[in-house]
PDB file of C-alpha atoms and ligand atoms in Angstrom:
ATOM      1  CA  UNK A   1      -5.082 -12.242  -5.583  1.00 88.00           C
ATOM      2  CA  UNK A   2      -6.028  -9.635  -8.168  1.00 90.00           C
ATOM      3  CA  UNK A   3      -3.536  -7.731 -10.307  1.00 93.00           C
ATOM      4  CA  UNK A   4      -4.867  -4.203  -9.732  1.00 97.00           C
ATOM      5  CA  UNK A   5      -5.742  -2.436  -6.500  1.00 98.00           C
ATOM      6  CA  UNK A   6      -6.706   0.920  -5.122  1.00 98.00           C
ATOM      7  CA  UNK A   7      -5.949   1.133  -1.428  1.00 98.00           C
ATOM      8  CA  UNK A   8      -6.698   3.911   1.023  1.00 98.00           C
ATOM      9  CA  UNK A   9      -4.307   4.550   3.910  1.00 98.00           C
ATOM     10  CA  UNK A  10      -6.257   6.617   6.406  1.00 98.00           C
ATOM     11  CA  UNK A  11      -3.183   7.130   8.604  1.00 98.00           C
ATOM     12  CA  UNK A  12      -3.988   8.575  12.071  1.00 98.00           C
ATOM     13  CA  UNK A  13      -7.384   9.938  11.082  1.00 98.00           C
ATOM     14  CA  UNK A  14     -11.004   9.017  11.611  1.00 98.00           C
ATOM     15  CA  UNK A  15     -13.598   8.461  14.299  1.00 98.00           C
ATOM     16  CA  UNK A  16     -16.847   6.496  14.447  1.00 98.00           C
ATOM     17  CA  UNK A  17     -18.902   9.224  12.793  1.00 98.00           C
ATOM     18  CA  UNK A  18     -16.383  10.168  10.094  1.00 98.00           C
ATOM     19  CA  UNK A  19     -15.644   6.529   9.213  1.00 98.00           C
ATOM     20  CA  UNK A  20     -19.354   5.843   8.790  1.00 98.00           C
ATOM     21  CA  UNK A  21     -19.835   8.871   6.549  1.00 98.00           C
ATOM     22  CA  UNK A  22     -16.758   7.968   4.527  1.00 98.00           C
ATOM     23  CA  UNK A  23     -17.717   4.345   3.836  1.00 98.00           C
ATOM     24  CA  UNK A  24     -21.367   5.176   3.228  1.00 98.00           C
ATOM     25  CA  UNK A  25     -20.286   7.921   0.843  1.00 98.00           C
ATOM     26  CA  UNK A  26     -17.930   5.566  -0.945  1.00 98.00           C
ATOM     27  CA  UNK A  27     -20.587   2.886  -1.300  1.00 98.00           C
ATOM     28  CA  UNK A  28     -22.981   5.469  -2.732  1.00 98.00           C
ATOM     29  CA  UNK A  29     -20.331   6.538  -5.262  1.00 98.00           C
ATOM     30  CA  UNK A  30     -19.477   2.942  -6.169  1.00 97.00           C
ATOM     31  CA  UNK A  31     -22.509   0.673  -5.673  1.00 96.00           C
ATOM     32  CA  UNK A  32     -20.551  -2.187  -7.258  1.00 96.00           C
ATOM     33  CA  UNK A  33     -16.853  -2.786  -7.711  1.00 98.00           C
ATOM     34  CA  UNK A  34     -15.235  -4.007 -10.905  1.00 97.00           C
ATOM     35  CA  UNK A  35     -14.144  -7.626 -10.508  1.00 97.00           C
ATOM     36  CA  UNK A  36     -10.717  -6.784 -11.991  1.00 97.00           C
ATOM     37  CA  UNK A  37      -9.777  -4.002  -9.584  1.00 98.00           C
ATOM     38  CA  UNK A  38      -9.652  -4.597  -5.846  1.00 98.00           C
ATOM     39  CA  UNK A  39     -10.266  -1.949  -3.234  1.00 98.00           C
ATOM     40  CA  UNK A  40      -9.035  -1.859   0.345  1.00 98.00           C
ATOM     41  CA  UNK A  41      -9.220   0.726   3.098  1.00 98.00           C
ATOM     42  CA  UNK A  42      -6.817   0.799   6.040  1.00 99.00           C
ATOM     43  CA  UNK A  43      -8.383   2.503   9.057  1.00 98.00           C
ATOM     44  CA  UNK A  44      -6.741   3.080  12.421  1.00 98.00           C
ATOM     45  CA  UNK A  45      -6.718  -0.267  14.239  1.00 98.00           C
ATOM     46  CA  UNK A  46      -9.489   0.354  16.835  1.00 98.00           C
ATOM     47  CA  UNK A  47     -11.919   1.013  13.985  1.00 98.00           C
ATOM     48  CA  UNK A  48     -11.213  -2.166  12.028  1.00 98.00           C
ATOM     49  CA  UNK A  49     -14.314  -3.994  13.380  1.00 98.00           C
ATOM     50  CA  UNK A  50     -16.493  -0.963  12.655  1.00 98.00           C
ATOM     51  CA  UNK A  51     -15.158  -0.658   9.108  1.00 98.00           C
ATOM     52  CA  UNK A  52     -15.571  -4.412   8.564  1.00 98.00           C
ATOM     53  CA  UNK A  53     -19.246  -3.978   9.410  1.00 98.00           C
ATOM     54  CA  UNK A  54     -19.657  -0.892   7.245  1.00 98.00           C
ATOM     55  CA  UNK A  55     -18.050  -2.592   4.238  1.00 98.00           C
ATOM     56  CA  UNK A  56     -19.920  -5.898   4.582  1.00 98.00           C
ATOM     57  CA  UNK A  57     -21.190  -7.075   1.202  1.00 97.00           C
ATOM     58  CA  UNK A  58     -19.478  -4.246  -0.663  1.00 97.00           C
ATOM     59  CA  UNK A  59     -16.395  -6.077  -1.912  1.00 97.00           C
ATOM     60  CA  UNK A  60     -14.204  -3.497  -0.167  1.00 98.00           C
ATOM     61  CA  UNK A  61     -11.407  -5.188   1.780  1.00 98.00           C
ATOM     62  CA  UNK A  62     -10.053  -3.940   5.073  1.00 98.00           C
ATOM     63  CA  UNK A  63      -6.355  -3.535   5.704  1.00 98.00           C
ATOM     64  CA  UNK A  64      -4.179  -2.606   8.655  1.00 98.00           C
ATOM     65  CA  UNK A  65      -1.504   0.075   8.684  1.00 98.00           C
ATOM     66  CA  UNK A  66       1.152  -1.809  10.621  1.00 98.00           C
ATOM     67  CA  UNK A  67       1.788  -5.100  12.418  1.00 98.00           C
ATOM     68  CA  UNK A  68       4.154  -6.675  14.895  1.00 98.00           C
ATOM     69  CA  UNK A  69       6.872  -8.963  13.665  1.00 98.00           C
ATOM     70  CA  UNK A  70       5.960 -11.243  16.592  1.00 98.00           C
ATOM     71  CA  UNK A  71       3.022 -13.660  16.833  1.00 97.00           C
ATOM     72  CA  UNK A  72       2.326 -13.099  20.553  1.00 97.00           C
ATOM     73  CA  UNK A  73       3.986 -12.455  23.872  1.00 98.00           C
ATOM     74  CA  UNK A  74       5.210  -9.595  26.033  1.00 98.00           C
ATOM     75  CA  UNK A  75       5.218  -6.868  23.367  1.00 98.00           C
ATOM     76  CA  UNK A  76       3.066  -4.100  24.824  1.00 98.00           C
ATOM     77  CA  UNK A  77       1.238  -2.013  22.263  1.00 97.00           C
ATOM     78  CA  UNK A  78       1.778  -4.396  19.373  1.00 97.00           C
ATOM     79  CA  UNK A  79      -0.749  -6.177  17.124  1.00 98.00           C
ATOM     80  CA  UNK A  80      -0.043  -9.598  15.651  1.00 98.00           C
ATOM     81  CA  UNK A  81      -0.871 -10.595  12.091  1.00 98.00           C
ATOM     82  CA  UNK A  82      -2.933 -13.537  13.358  1.00 98.00           C
ATOM     83  CA  UNK A  83      -5.042 -11.147  15.426  1.00 98.00           C
ATOM     84  CA  UNK A  84      -5.620  -8.938  12.413  1.00 98.00           C
ATOM     85  CA  UNK A  85      -6.693 -11.994  10.462  1.00 98.00           C
ATOM     86  CA  UNK A  86      -9.032 -12.902  13.329  1.00 98.00           C
ATOM     87  CA  UNK A  87     -10.948  -9.639  12.864  1.00 98.00           C
ATOM     88  CA  UNK A  88     -11.171  -9.963   9.079  1.00 98.00           C
ATOM     89  CA  UNK A  89      -8.189  -7.992   7.840  1.00 98.00           C
ATOM     90  CA  UNK A  90      -6.868  -9.077   4.426  1.00 98.00           C
ATOM     91  CA  UNK A  91      -3.981  -6.688   3.704  1.00 98.00           C
ATOM     92  CA  UNK A  92      -1.336  -5.184   5.977  1.00 98.00           C
ATOM     93  CA  UNK A  93       0.844  -2.213   5.116  1.00 98.00           C
ATOM     94  CA  UNK A  94       4.432  -2.749   6.170  1.00 98.00           C
ATOM     95  CA  UNK A  95       7.342  -0.358   5.901  1.00 97.00           C
ATOM     96  CA  UNK A  96       5.397   2.796   5.225  1.00 98.00           C
ATOM     97  CA  UNK A  97       7.844   5.681   5.071  1.00 96.00           C
ATOM     98  CA  UNK A  98       6.189   7.238   8.121  1.00 97.00           C
ATOM     99  CA  UNK A  99       7.041   4.060  10.062  1.00 97.00           C
ATOM    100  CA  UNK A 100      10.593   4.211   8.730  1.00 95.00           C
ATOM    101  CA  UNK A 101      10.949   7.929   9.542  1.00 94.00           C
ATOM    102  CA  UNK A 102       9.121   8.321  12.864  1.00 96.00           C
ATOM    103  CA  UNK A 103       9.541   4.839  14.329  1.00 96.00           C
ATOM    104  CA  UNK A 104      13.003   3.942  13.112  1.00 96.00           C
ATOM    105  CA  UNK A 105      11.931   0.851  11.202  1.00 97.00           C
ATOM    106  CA  UNK A 106      14.559  -0.558   8.883  1.00 96.00           C
ATOM    107  CA  UNK A 107      14.343  -2.839   5.874  1.00 96.00           C
ATOM    108  CA  UNK A 108      15.308  -5.967   7.820  1.00 97.00           C
ATOM    109  CA  UNK A 109      12.576  -5.422  10.430  1.00 98.00           C
ATOM    110  CA  UNK A 110      10.070  -4.588   7.725  1.00 98.00           C
ATOM    111  CA  UNK A 111      10.932  -7.844   5.980  1.00 98.00           C
ATOM    112  CA  UNK A 112      10.261  -9.732   9.234  1.00 98.00           C
ATOM    113  CA  UNK A 113       6.899  -7.974   9.514  1.00 98.00           C
ATOM    114  CA  UNK A 114       6.084  -8.984   5.930  1.00 98.00           C
ATOM    115  CA  UNK A 115       6.994 -12.562   6.812  1.00 98.00           C
ATOM    116  CA  UNK A 116       4.693 -12.440   9.851  1.00 98.00           C
ATOM    117  CA  UNK A 117       1.859 -11.239   7.612  1.00 98.00           C
ATOM    118  CA  UNK A 118       2.489 -13.987   5.073  1.00 98.00           C
ATOM    119  CA  UNK A 119       2.702 -16.534   7.883  1.00 98.00           C
ATOM    120  CA  UNK A 120      -0.782 -15.543   9.013  1.00 98.00           C
ATOM    121  CA  UNK A 121      -2.141 -16.036   5.507  1.00 98.00           C
ATOM    122  CA  UNK A 122      -2.583 -12.313   4.811  1.00 98.00           C
ATOM    123  CA  UNK A 123      -1.107 -10.147   2.056  1.00 98.00           C
ATOM    124  CA  UNK A 124       1.632  -7.659   2.967  1.00 98.00           C
ATOM    125  CA  UNK A 125       1.669  -4.364   1.107  1.00 98.00           C
ATOM    126  CA  UNK A 126       5.366  -3.584   1.257  1.00 98.00           C
ATOM    127  CA  UNK A 127       6.110   0.131   0.921  1.00 98.00           C
ATOM    128  CA  UNK A 128       9.392   1.231  -0.571  1.00 98.00           C
ATOM    129  CA  UNK A 129      10.686   4.604  -1.695  1.00 98.00           C
ATOM    130  CA  UNK A 130      13.552   7.060  -1.724  1.00 97.00           C
ATOM    131  CA  UNK A 131      13.982  10.407   0.023  1.00 96.00           C
ATOM    132  CA  UNK A 132      14.507  13.619  -1.935  1.00 95.00           C
ATOM    133  CA  UNK A 133      18.204  13.655  -0.995  1.00 96.00           C
ATOM    134  CA  UNK A 134      18.584  10.106  -2.267  1.00 97.00           C
ATOM    135  CA  UNK A 135      16.827  10.963  -5.527  1.00 96.00           C
ATOM    136  CA  UNK A 136      18.934  14.090  -6.022  1.00 95.00           C
ATOM    137  CA  UNK A 137      22.064  12.047  -5.393  1.00 97.00           C
ATOM    138  CA  UNK A 138      21.033   9.595  -8.112  1.00 97.00           C
ATOM    139  CA  UNK A 139      20.516   6.789  -5.590  1.00 98.00           C
ATOM    140  CA  UNK A 140      16.838   6.015  -6.205  1.00 98.00           C
ATOM    141  CA  UNK A 141      17.340   2.620  -7.819  1.00 98.00           C
ATOM    142  CA  UNK A 142      20.064   1.594  -5.364  1.00 98.00           C
ATOM    143  CA  UNK A 143      17.775   2.440  -2.430  1.00 98.00           C
ATOM    144  CA  UNK A 144      14.845   0.515  -3.907  1.00 98.00           C
ATOM    145  CA  UNK A 145      17.110  -2.441  -4.651  1.00 98.00           C
ATOM    146  CA  UNK A 146      18.360  -2.479  -1.057  1.00 98.00           C
ATOM    147  CA  UNK A 147      14.786  -2.353   0.257  1.00 98.00           C
ATOM    148  CA  UNK A 148      13.612  -5.198  -1.989  1.00 98.00           C
ATOM    149  CA  UNK A 149      16.751  -7.306  -1.483  1.00 98.00           C
ATOM    150  CA  UNK A 150      16.129  -7.102   2.281  1.00 98.00           C
ATOM    151  CA  UNK A 151      12.496  -8.155   1.782  1.00 98.00           C
ATOM    152  CA  UNK A 152      13.209 -11.177  -0.391  1.00 98.00           C
ATOM    153  CA  UNK A 153      16.134 -12.264   1.796  1.00 98.00           C
ATOM    154  CA  UNK A 154      13.534 -12.990   4.476  1.00 98.00           C
ATOM    155  CA  UNK A 155      10.333 -13.909   2.621  1.00 98.00           C
ATOM    156  CA  UNK A 156      11.943 -15.733  -0.309  1.00 98.00           C
ATOM    157  CA  UNK A 157      10.912 -15.432  -3.926  1.00 98.00           C
ATOM    158  CA  UNK A 158       8.340 -18.175  -4.266  1.00 97.00           C
ATOM    159  CA  UNK A 159       5.363 -16.238  -2.864  1.00 95.00           C
ATOM    160  CA  UNK A 160       3.153 -14.357  -5.278  1.00 96.00           C
ATOM    161  CA  UNK A 161       0.812 -12.995  -2.593  1.00 97.00           C
ATOM    162  CA  UNK A 162       2.637  -9.733  -1.963  1.00 98.00           C
ATOM    163  CA  UNK A 163       1.839  -6.196  -3.091  1.00 98.00           C
ATOM    164  CA  UNK A 164       4.638  -3.678  -3.645  1.00 98.00           C
ATOM    165  CA  UNK A 165       3.879   0.018  -3.154  1.00 98.00           C
ATOM    166  CA  UNK A 166       6.347   2.532  -4.561  1.00 98.00           C
ATOM    167  CA  UNK A 167       5.966   5.703  -2.520  1.00 98.00           C
ATOM    168  CA  UNK A 168       8.656   8.313  -3.126  1.00 97.00           C
ATOM    169  CA  UNK A 169       8.946   9.943   0.298  1.00 96.00           C
ATOM    170  CA  UNK A 170       9.101  13.432  -1.141  1.00 95.00           C
ATOM    171  CA  UNK A 171       5.718  12.975  -2.854  1.00 95.00           C
ATOM    172  CA  UNK A 172       3.836  11.807   0.257  1.00 93.00           C
ATOM    173  CA  UNK A 173       1.440  14.368   1.682  1.00 91.00           C
ATOM    174  CA  UNK A 174       3.104  17.172  -0.267  1.00 91.00           C
ATOM    175  CA  UNK A 175       0.446  17.643  -2.917  1.00 89.00           C
ATOM    176  CA  UNK A 176       3.181  17.127  -5.515  1.00 87.00           C
ATOM    177  CA  UNK A 177       3.112  13.679  -7.055  1.00 91.00           C
ATOM    178  CA  UNK A 178       6.062  12.251  -8.948  1.00 93.00           C
ATOM    179  CA  UNK A 179       5.854  13.006 -12.673  1.00 96.00           C
ATOM    180  CA  UNK A 180       4.518  10.350 -14.996  1.00 97.00           C
ATOM    181  CA  UNK A 181       8.066  10.037 -16.430  1.00 97.00           C
ATOM    182  CA  UNK A 182       9.525   9.416 -12.964  1.00 98.00           C
ATOM    183  CA  UNK A 183       6.807   6.918 -12.089  1.00 98.00           C
ATOM    184  CA  UNK A 184       7.119   5.050 -15.381  1.00 98.00           C
ATOM    185  CA  UNK A 185      10.905   4.914 -15.028  1.00 98.00           C
ATOM    186  CA  UNK A 186      10.789   3.486 -11.487  1.00 98.00           C
ATOM    187  CA  UNK A 187       7.941   1.065 -12.116  1.00 98.00           C
ATOM    188  CA  UNK A 188       9.684  -0.337 -15.197  1.00 98.00           C
ATOM    189  CA  UNK A 189      12.830  -0.732 -13.112  1.00 98.00           C
ATOM    190  CA  UNK A 190      10.847  -2.501 -10.373  1.00 98.00           C
ATOM    191  CA  UNK A 191       9.151  -4.829 -12.859  1.00 98.00           C
ATOM    192  CA  UNK A 192      12.571  -5.751 -14.301  1.00 98.00           C
ATOM    193  CA  UNK A 193      13.900  -6.350 -10.783  1.00 98.00           C
ATOM    194  CA  UNK A 194      10.973  -8.646  -9.908  1.00 98.00           C
ATOM    195  CA  UNK A 195      11.171 -10.484 -13.224  1.00 98.00           C
ATOM    196  CA  UNK A 196      14.837 -11.224 -12.604  1.00 98.00           C
ATOM    197  CA  UNK A 197      14.132 -12.511  -9.077  1.00 98.00           C
ATOM    198  CA  UNK A 198      11.656 -15.292  -9.952  1.00 98.00           C
ATOM    199  CA  UNK A 199       8.599 -16.249 -11.969  1.00 98.00           C
ATOM    200  CA  UNK A 200       6.502 -16.245  -8.770  1.00 98.00           C
ATOM    201  CA  UNK A 201       7.189 -12.581  -7.972  1.00 98.00           C
ATOM    202  CA  UNK A 202       7.534 -11.314 -11.562  1.00 98.00           C
ATOM    203  CA  UNK A 203       3.899 -10.251 -11.699  1.00 97.00           C
ATOM    204  CA  UNK A 204       3.414  -8.787  -8.213  1.00 98.00           C
ATOM    205  CA  UNK A 205       1.146  -5.737  -8.308  1.00 98.00           C
ATOM    206  CA  UNK A 206       3.186  -2.526  -8.066  1.00 98.00           C
ATOM    207  CA  UNK A 207       1.127   0.365  -6.696  1.00 98.00           C
ATOM    208  CA  UNK A 208       2.125   4.018  -6.843  1.00 98.00           C
ATOM    209  CA  UNK A 209       1.578   6.263  -3.820  1.00 98.00           C
ATOM    210  CA  UNK A 210       2.277   9.928  -3.203  1.00 97.00           C
ATOM    211  CA  UNK A 211      -0.215  12.740  -3.763  1.00 96.00           C
ATOM    212  CA  UNK A 212      -2.314  10.650  -6.128  1.00 97.00           C
ATOM    213  CA  UNK A 213      -5.757  12.216  -6.515  1.00 97.00           C
ATOM    214  CA  UNK A 214      -8.816  12.354  -8.716  1.00 96.00           C
ATOM    215  CA  UNK A 215      -7.131  14.746 -11.131  1.00 96.00           C
ATOM    216  CA  UNK A 216      -3.884  12.860 -11.776  1.00 97.00           C
ATOM    217  CA  UNK A 217      -5.116   9.279 -11.342  1.00 98.00           C
ATOM    218  CA  UNK A 218      -5.965   8.633 -14.992  1.00 98.00           C
ATOM    219  CA  UNK A 219      -2.526   9.595 -16.300  1.00 98.00           C
ATOM    220  CA  UNK A 220      -0.769   7.583 -13.577  1.00 98.00           C
ATOM    221  CA  UNK A 221      -3.053   4.547 -13.948  1.00 98.00           C
ATOM    222  CA  UNK A 222      -2.415   4.461 -17.691  1.00 97.00           C
ATOM    223  CA  UNK A 223       1.348   3.952 -17.231  1.00 97.00           C
ATOM    224  CA  UNK A 224       2.790   0.524 -17.946  1.00 94.00           C
ATOM    225  CA  UNK A 225       3.632  -1.426 -14.780  1.00 97.00           C
ATOM    226  CA  UNK A 226       1.438   0.766 -12.598  1.00 98.00           C
ATOM    227  CA  UNK A 227      -1.053  -1.632 -11.042  1.00 98.00           C
ATOM    228  CA  UNK A 228      -2.920   0.773  -8.816  1.00 98.00           C
ATOM    229  CA  UNK A 229      -2.528   3.316  -6.086  1.00 98.00           C
ATOM    230  CA  UNK A 230      -1.918   3.614  -2.370  1.00 98.00           C
ATOM    231  CA  UNK A 231      -3.778   6.760  -1.487  1.00 98.00           C
ATOM    232  CA  UNK A 232      -3.464   8.972   1.585  1.00 98.00           C
ATOM    233  CA  UNK A 233      -5.381  12.228   1.837  1.00 97.00           C
ATOM    234  CA  UNK A 234      -7.576  11.644  -1.225  1.00 98.00           C
ATOM    235  CA  UNK A 235      -8.775   8.381   0.346  1.00 98.00           C
ATOM    236  CA  UNK A 236     -10.594  10.417   2.984  1.00 98.00           C
ATOM    237  CA  UNK A 237     -12.889  11.970   0.359  1.00 98.00           C
ATOM    238  CA  UNK A 238     -15.419   9.492  -1.066  1.00 98.00           C
ATOM    239  CA  UNK A 239     -15.857  11.168  -4.458  1.00 98.00           C
ATOM    240  CA  UNK A 240     -12.131  11.548  -4.969  1.00 98.00           C
ATOM    241  CA  UNK A 241     -11.284   8.011  -3.873  1.00 98.00           C
ATOM    242  CA  UNK A 242     -14.042   6.711  -6.145  1.00 98.00           C
ATOM    243  CA  UNK A 243     -12.643   8.767  -9.039  1.00 98.00           C
ATOM    244  CA  UNK A 244      -9.228   7.168  -8.540  1.00 98.00           C
ATOM    245  CA  UNK A 245     -10.842   3.728  -8.505  1.00 98.00           C
ATOM    246  CA  UNK A 246     -12.727   4.518 -11.725  1.00 98.00           C
ATOM    247  CA  UNK A 247      -9.474   5.671 -13.351  1.00 98.00           C
ATOM    248  CA  UNK A 248      -7.940   2.294 -12.533  1.00 98.00           C
ATOM    249  CA  UNK A 249     -10.957   0.473 -13.968  1.00 98.00           C
ATOM    250  CA  UNK A 250     -10.694   2.568 -17.130  1.00 97.00           C
ATOM    251  CA  UNK A 251      -7.007   1.634 -17.422  1.00 96.00           C
ATOM    252  CA  UNK A 252      -7.843  -2.083 -17.643  1.00 94.00           C
ATOM    253  CA  UNK A 253     -10.912  -1.695 -19.841  1.00 77.00           C
TER     254      UNK A 253
HETATM  255  P1  13P B 301      -0.830  11.089   0.159  1.00 56.53           P
HETATM  256  O1  13P B 301      -1.723  10.478  -0.886  1.00 56.53           O
HETATM  257  O2  13P B 301      -1.548  11.909   1.166  1.00 56.53           O
HETATM  258  O3  13P B 301       0.355  11.773  -0.457  1.00 56.53           O
HETATM  259  O4  13P B 301      -0.229   9.849   1.008  1.00 56.53           O
HETATM  260  C1  13P B 301       0.307   8.770   0.317  1.00 56.53           C
HETATM  261  C2  13P B 301       0.607   7.707   1.295  1.00 56.53           C
HETATM  262  O5  13P B 301       1.468   7.829   2.149  1.00 56.53           O
HETATM  263  C3  13P B 301      -0.199   6.486   1.232  1.00 56.53           C
HETATM  264  O6  13P B 301       0.337   5.481   2.028  1.00 56.53           O
END
């Protein structure tokens, strides 16, 4: 696994024509990727085979936005990690705040999903983050600790093939990213947390997500302990997503 990533979460957006234009546009912007910075895009599940084809030979990985905690059985509407692996998925988002908010997912269930992803030999991208009320009440670090404690209680601390994505809920889709001071403070806290847990997880990539775009990417990417971005709306614009990727490359150069 690499140390730095830029990942695009397309959420519930896209269709055959738009996906084609988006990936072709991205490949035109970035004819080659830097070997030190990975890129993944997470389309809506029905389009995963299409996006696998469109990205063939590009170095761009394909991720999924969610997964079942179960491997198979009578779970209508679910997708298993093994099935995602079967169609070439490499990364799976788990615990996105929109899953927590709109689908009632909790940290224990999210940890079981992460375990299912690991069990299938894929990499979970575990999303954590506080609400505005929690931040204003001074609970940010307690909330993040609870979310990570729940994760490691299930997946253990000897697996280095996990990506952590810090996405403050109040910065998602609002156009207002966290400040560089807030991001640096949380990412340093998260790095300390991981370092205390075990040597295997000490170096997990920690991505920032929440209104990251072409204009603010360079200042965010330059922060210590920021290992990349999980991008929503800006990932739907090839030039902007490419600019974020280039900012990450510049931060390691
Ligand atoms: P935005 O970049 O649109 O704020 O979304 C961030 C996000 O939720 C990525 O998972």
